[in-house]
CSV table of C-alpha atoms and ligand atoms in Angstrom, one decimal:
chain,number,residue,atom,x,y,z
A,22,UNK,CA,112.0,93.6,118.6
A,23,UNK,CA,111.2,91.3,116.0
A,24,UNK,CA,111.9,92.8,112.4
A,25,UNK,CA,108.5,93.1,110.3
A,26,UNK,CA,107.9,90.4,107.2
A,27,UNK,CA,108.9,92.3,104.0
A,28,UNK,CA,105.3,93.3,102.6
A,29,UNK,CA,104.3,91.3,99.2
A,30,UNK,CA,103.6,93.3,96.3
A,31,UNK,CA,102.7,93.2,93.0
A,32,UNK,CA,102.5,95.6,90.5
A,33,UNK,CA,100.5,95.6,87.4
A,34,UNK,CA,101.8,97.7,84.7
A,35,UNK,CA,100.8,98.8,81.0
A,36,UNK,CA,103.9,100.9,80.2
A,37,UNK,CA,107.2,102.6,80.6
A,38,UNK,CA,107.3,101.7,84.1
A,39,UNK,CA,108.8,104.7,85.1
A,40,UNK,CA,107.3,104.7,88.8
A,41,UNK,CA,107.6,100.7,89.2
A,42,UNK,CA,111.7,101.5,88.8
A,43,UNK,CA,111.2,103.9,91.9
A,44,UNK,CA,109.3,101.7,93.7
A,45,UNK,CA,112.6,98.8,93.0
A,46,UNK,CA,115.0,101.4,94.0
A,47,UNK,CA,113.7,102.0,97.1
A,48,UNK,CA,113.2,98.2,98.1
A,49,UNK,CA,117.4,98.3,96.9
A,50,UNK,CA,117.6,101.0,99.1
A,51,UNK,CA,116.6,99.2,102.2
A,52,UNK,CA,114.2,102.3,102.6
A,53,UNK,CA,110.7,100.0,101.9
A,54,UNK,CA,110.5,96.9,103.5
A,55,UNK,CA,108.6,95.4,100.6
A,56,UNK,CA,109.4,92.6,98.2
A,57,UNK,CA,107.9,92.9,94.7
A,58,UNK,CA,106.4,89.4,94.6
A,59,UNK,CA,105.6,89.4,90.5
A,60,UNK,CA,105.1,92.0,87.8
A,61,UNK,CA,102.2,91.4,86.0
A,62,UNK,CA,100.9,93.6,82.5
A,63,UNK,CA,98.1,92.8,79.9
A,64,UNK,CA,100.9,94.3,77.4
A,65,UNK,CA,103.2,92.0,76.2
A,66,UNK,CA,105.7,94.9,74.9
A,67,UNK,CA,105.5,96.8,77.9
A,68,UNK,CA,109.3,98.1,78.9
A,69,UNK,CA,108.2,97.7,82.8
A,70,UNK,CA,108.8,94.1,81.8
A,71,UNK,CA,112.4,94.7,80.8
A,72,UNK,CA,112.9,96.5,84.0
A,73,UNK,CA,111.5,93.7,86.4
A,74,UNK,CA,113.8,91.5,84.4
A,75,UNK,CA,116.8,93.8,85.2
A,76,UNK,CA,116.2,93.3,88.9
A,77,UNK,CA,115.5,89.6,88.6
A,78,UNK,CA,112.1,90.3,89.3
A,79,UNK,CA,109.0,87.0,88.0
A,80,UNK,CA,107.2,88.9,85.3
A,81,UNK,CA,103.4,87.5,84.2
A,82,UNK,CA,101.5,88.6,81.1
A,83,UNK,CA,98.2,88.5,81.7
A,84,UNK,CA,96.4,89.9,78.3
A,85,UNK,CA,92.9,90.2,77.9
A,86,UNK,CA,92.9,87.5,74.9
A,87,UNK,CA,90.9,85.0,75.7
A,88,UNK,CA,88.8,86.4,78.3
A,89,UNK,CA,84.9,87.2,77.6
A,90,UNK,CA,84.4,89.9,79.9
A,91,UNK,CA,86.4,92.4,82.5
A,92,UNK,CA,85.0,90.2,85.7
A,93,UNK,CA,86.7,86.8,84.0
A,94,UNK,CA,89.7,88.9,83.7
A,95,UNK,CA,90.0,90.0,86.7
A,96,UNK,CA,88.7,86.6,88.3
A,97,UNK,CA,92.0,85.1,86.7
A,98,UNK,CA,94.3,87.9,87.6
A,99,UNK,CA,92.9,86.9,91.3
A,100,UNK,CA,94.1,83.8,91.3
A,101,UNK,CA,97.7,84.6,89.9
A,102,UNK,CA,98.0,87.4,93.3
A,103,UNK,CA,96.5,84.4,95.8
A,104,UNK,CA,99.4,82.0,94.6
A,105,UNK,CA,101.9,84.7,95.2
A,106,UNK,CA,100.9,85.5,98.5
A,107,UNK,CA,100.3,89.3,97.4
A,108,UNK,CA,99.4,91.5,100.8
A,109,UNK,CA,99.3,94.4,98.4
A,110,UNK,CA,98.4,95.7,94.8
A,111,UNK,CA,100.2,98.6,92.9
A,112,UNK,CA,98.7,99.7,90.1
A,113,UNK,CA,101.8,101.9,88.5
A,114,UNK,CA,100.4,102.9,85.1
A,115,UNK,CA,98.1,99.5,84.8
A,116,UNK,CA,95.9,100.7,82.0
A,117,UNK,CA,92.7,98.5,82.5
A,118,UNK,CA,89.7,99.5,84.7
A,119,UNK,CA,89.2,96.9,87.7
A,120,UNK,CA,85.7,95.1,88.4
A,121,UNK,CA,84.1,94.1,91.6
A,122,UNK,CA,85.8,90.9,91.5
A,123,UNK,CA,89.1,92.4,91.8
A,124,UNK,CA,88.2,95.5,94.5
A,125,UNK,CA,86.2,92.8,96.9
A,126,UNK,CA,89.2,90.5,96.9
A,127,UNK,CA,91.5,93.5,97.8
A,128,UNK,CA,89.7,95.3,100.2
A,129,UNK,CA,91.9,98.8,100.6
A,130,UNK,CA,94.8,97.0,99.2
A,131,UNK,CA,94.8,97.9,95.6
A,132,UNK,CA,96.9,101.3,95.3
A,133,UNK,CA,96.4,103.9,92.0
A,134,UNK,CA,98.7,106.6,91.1
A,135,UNK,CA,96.7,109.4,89.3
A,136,UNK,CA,98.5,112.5,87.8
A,137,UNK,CA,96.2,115.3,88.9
A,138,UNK,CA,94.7,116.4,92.2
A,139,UNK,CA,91.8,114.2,92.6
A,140,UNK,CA,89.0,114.7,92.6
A,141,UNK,CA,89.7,117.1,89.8
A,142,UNK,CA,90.6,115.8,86.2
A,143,UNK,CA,89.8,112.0,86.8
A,144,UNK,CA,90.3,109.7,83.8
A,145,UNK,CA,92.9,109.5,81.0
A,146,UNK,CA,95.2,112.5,79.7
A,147,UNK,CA,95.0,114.5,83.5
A,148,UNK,CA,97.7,116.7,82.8
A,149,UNK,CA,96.0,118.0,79.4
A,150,UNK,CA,92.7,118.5,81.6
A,151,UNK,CA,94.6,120.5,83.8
A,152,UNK,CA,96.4,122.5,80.9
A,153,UNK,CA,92.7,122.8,79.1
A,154,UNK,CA,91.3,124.1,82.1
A,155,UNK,CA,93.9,126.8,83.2
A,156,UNK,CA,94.5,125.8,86.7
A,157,UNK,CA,98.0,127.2,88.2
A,158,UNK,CA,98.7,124.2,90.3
A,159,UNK,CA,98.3,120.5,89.9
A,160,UNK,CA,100.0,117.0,91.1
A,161,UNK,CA,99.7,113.5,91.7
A,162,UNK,CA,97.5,111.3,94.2
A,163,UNK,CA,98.1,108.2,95.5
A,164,UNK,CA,94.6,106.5,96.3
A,165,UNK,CA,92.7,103.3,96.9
A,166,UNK,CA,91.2,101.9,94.1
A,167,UNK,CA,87.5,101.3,94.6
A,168,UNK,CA,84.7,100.4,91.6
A,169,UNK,CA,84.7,104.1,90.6
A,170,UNK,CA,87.6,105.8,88.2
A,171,UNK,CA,90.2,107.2,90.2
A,172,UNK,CA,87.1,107.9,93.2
A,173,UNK,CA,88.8,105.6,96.4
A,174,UNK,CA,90.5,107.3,99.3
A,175,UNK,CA,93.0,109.3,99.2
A,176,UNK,CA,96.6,108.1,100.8
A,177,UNK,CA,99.0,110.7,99.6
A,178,UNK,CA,99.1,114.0,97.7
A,179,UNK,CA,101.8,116.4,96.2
A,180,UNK,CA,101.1,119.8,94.8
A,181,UNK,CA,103.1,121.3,91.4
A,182,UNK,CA,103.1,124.5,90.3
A,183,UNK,CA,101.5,124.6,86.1
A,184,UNK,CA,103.7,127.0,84.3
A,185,UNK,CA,102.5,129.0,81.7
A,186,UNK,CA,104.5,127.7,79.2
A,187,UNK,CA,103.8,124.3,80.3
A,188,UNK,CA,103.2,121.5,77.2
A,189,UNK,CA,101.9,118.2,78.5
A,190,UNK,CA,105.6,116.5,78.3
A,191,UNK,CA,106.8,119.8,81.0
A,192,UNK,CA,104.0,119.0,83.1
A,193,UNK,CA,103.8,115.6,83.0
A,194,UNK,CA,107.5,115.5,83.9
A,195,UNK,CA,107.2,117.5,87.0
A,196,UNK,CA,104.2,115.8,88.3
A,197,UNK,CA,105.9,112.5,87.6
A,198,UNK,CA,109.1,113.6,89.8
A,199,UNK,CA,106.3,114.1,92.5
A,200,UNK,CA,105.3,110.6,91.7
A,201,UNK,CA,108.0,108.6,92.3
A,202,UNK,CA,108.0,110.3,95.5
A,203,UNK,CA,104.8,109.8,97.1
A,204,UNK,CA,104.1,106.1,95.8
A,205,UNK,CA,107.1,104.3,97.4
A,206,UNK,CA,106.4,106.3,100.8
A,207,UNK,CA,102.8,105.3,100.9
A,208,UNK,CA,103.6,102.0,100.3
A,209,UNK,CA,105.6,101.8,102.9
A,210,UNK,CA,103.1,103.3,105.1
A,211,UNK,CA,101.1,100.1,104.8
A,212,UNK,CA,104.1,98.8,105.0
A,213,UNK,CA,104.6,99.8,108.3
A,214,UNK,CA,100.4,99.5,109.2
A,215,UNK,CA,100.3,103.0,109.6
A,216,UNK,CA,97.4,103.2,107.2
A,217,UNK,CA,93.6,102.9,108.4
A,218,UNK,CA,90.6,104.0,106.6
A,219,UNK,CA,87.0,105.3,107.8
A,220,UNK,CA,84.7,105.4,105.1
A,221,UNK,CA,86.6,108.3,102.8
A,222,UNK,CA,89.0,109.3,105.5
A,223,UNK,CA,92.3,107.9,105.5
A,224,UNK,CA,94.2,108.1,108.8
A,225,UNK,CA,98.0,108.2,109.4
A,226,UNK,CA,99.4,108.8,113.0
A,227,UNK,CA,102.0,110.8,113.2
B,320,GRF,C1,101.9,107.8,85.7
B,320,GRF,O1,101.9,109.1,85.3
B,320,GRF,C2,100.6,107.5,86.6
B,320,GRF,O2,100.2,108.7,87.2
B,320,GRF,C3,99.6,107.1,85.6
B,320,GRF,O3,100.3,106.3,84.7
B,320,GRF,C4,101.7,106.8,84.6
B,320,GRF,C5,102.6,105.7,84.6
B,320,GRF,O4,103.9,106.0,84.3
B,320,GRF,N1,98.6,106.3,86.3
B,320,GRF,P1,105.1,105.0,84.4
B,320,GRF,O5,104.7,103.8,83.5
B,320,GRF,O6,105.2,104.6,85.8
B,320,GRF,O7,106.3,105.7,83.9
């Protein structure tokens, strides 16, 4: 058998980076066969930057400076995947919203990360939604990104229990142990072209 192409990723951060480093680890591993193509953040002082750099990884700044509106932003950010061949889109903590222009050139191949159990608690601070509202159990989800906020199909999800002593730091923490989990292996399942979508369902032969 002919070994599969490693799949070509990017990932578009904001922040720590936390789940970006457990995406890398696994590709290290040899347990994704996926090559992180370019890291790419619209904050310059992002420490996801300093961890691409660790792993000797082509890191692009794309900031919103300069750019009239979301679409022009995104029309750009287009362009920068296309010349890196990208297969695949990983938005690990990638704090901007996405226009049209982005989704229609990705068709099902932009992947979110949300910390809550969509569709409840959509949009920022999940985990204090979830705290606010009382619920006992929460998680993470690993979606499609489509025009909505945090609405595409769900790939992968992982339950956590909500303590009552949780603060948002306890919670956030647990949920995030669940996330660096569940992203890696859903990548890999496109990866692998296990994934296919019908409208909201998402389908993976087992
Ligand atoms: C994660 O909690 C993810 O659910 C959310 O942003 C956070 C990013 O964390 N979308 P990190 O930068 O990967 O540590």
């Amino acid at each position: 058998m002919v070994a599969r192409e490693p799949l070509k990723l990017a990932v578009l951060v904001s922040g720590n980076g936390s789940n970006l480093q457990a995406i890398i680890d696994r590709i290290e591993a040899g347990e994704l066969n996926a090559r992180i193509v370019c890291v790419i953040s619209n904050n310059p002082e992002a420490f996801a930057l300093t961890r691409a750099a660790n792993h000797g990884i082509a890191t692009i700044i794309h900031d919103n400076r300069g750019f009239a509106n979301r679409r022009e932003y995104d029309a750009a950010l287009v362009a920068i995947l296309r010349e890196h061949g990208v297969r695949l889109v990983v938005l690990a903590g990638f704090m901007r919203i996405l226009s049209e222009v982005m989704v229609s050139a990705f068709p099902h191949a932009i992947m979110n990360l949300h910390p809550a159990l969509l569709p409840s608690f959509p949009g920022l601070h999940a985990q204090k939604q979830a705290l606010d509202y009382g619920v006992k159990f929460s998680g993470c989800t690993v979606h499609f990104v489509d025009c909505g906020t945090d609405t595409g199909p769900v790939i992968l999800q992982s339950v956590v229990p909500v303590e009552q002593d949780d603060t948002e730091e306890t919670l956030s923490a647990r949920i995030q142990r669940e996330e660096h989990r569940i992203f890696p292996e859903a990548i890999g399942l496109f990866a692998d072209d296990r994934i296919s979508v019908e409208g909201r369902q998402v389908r993976i032969p087992s």
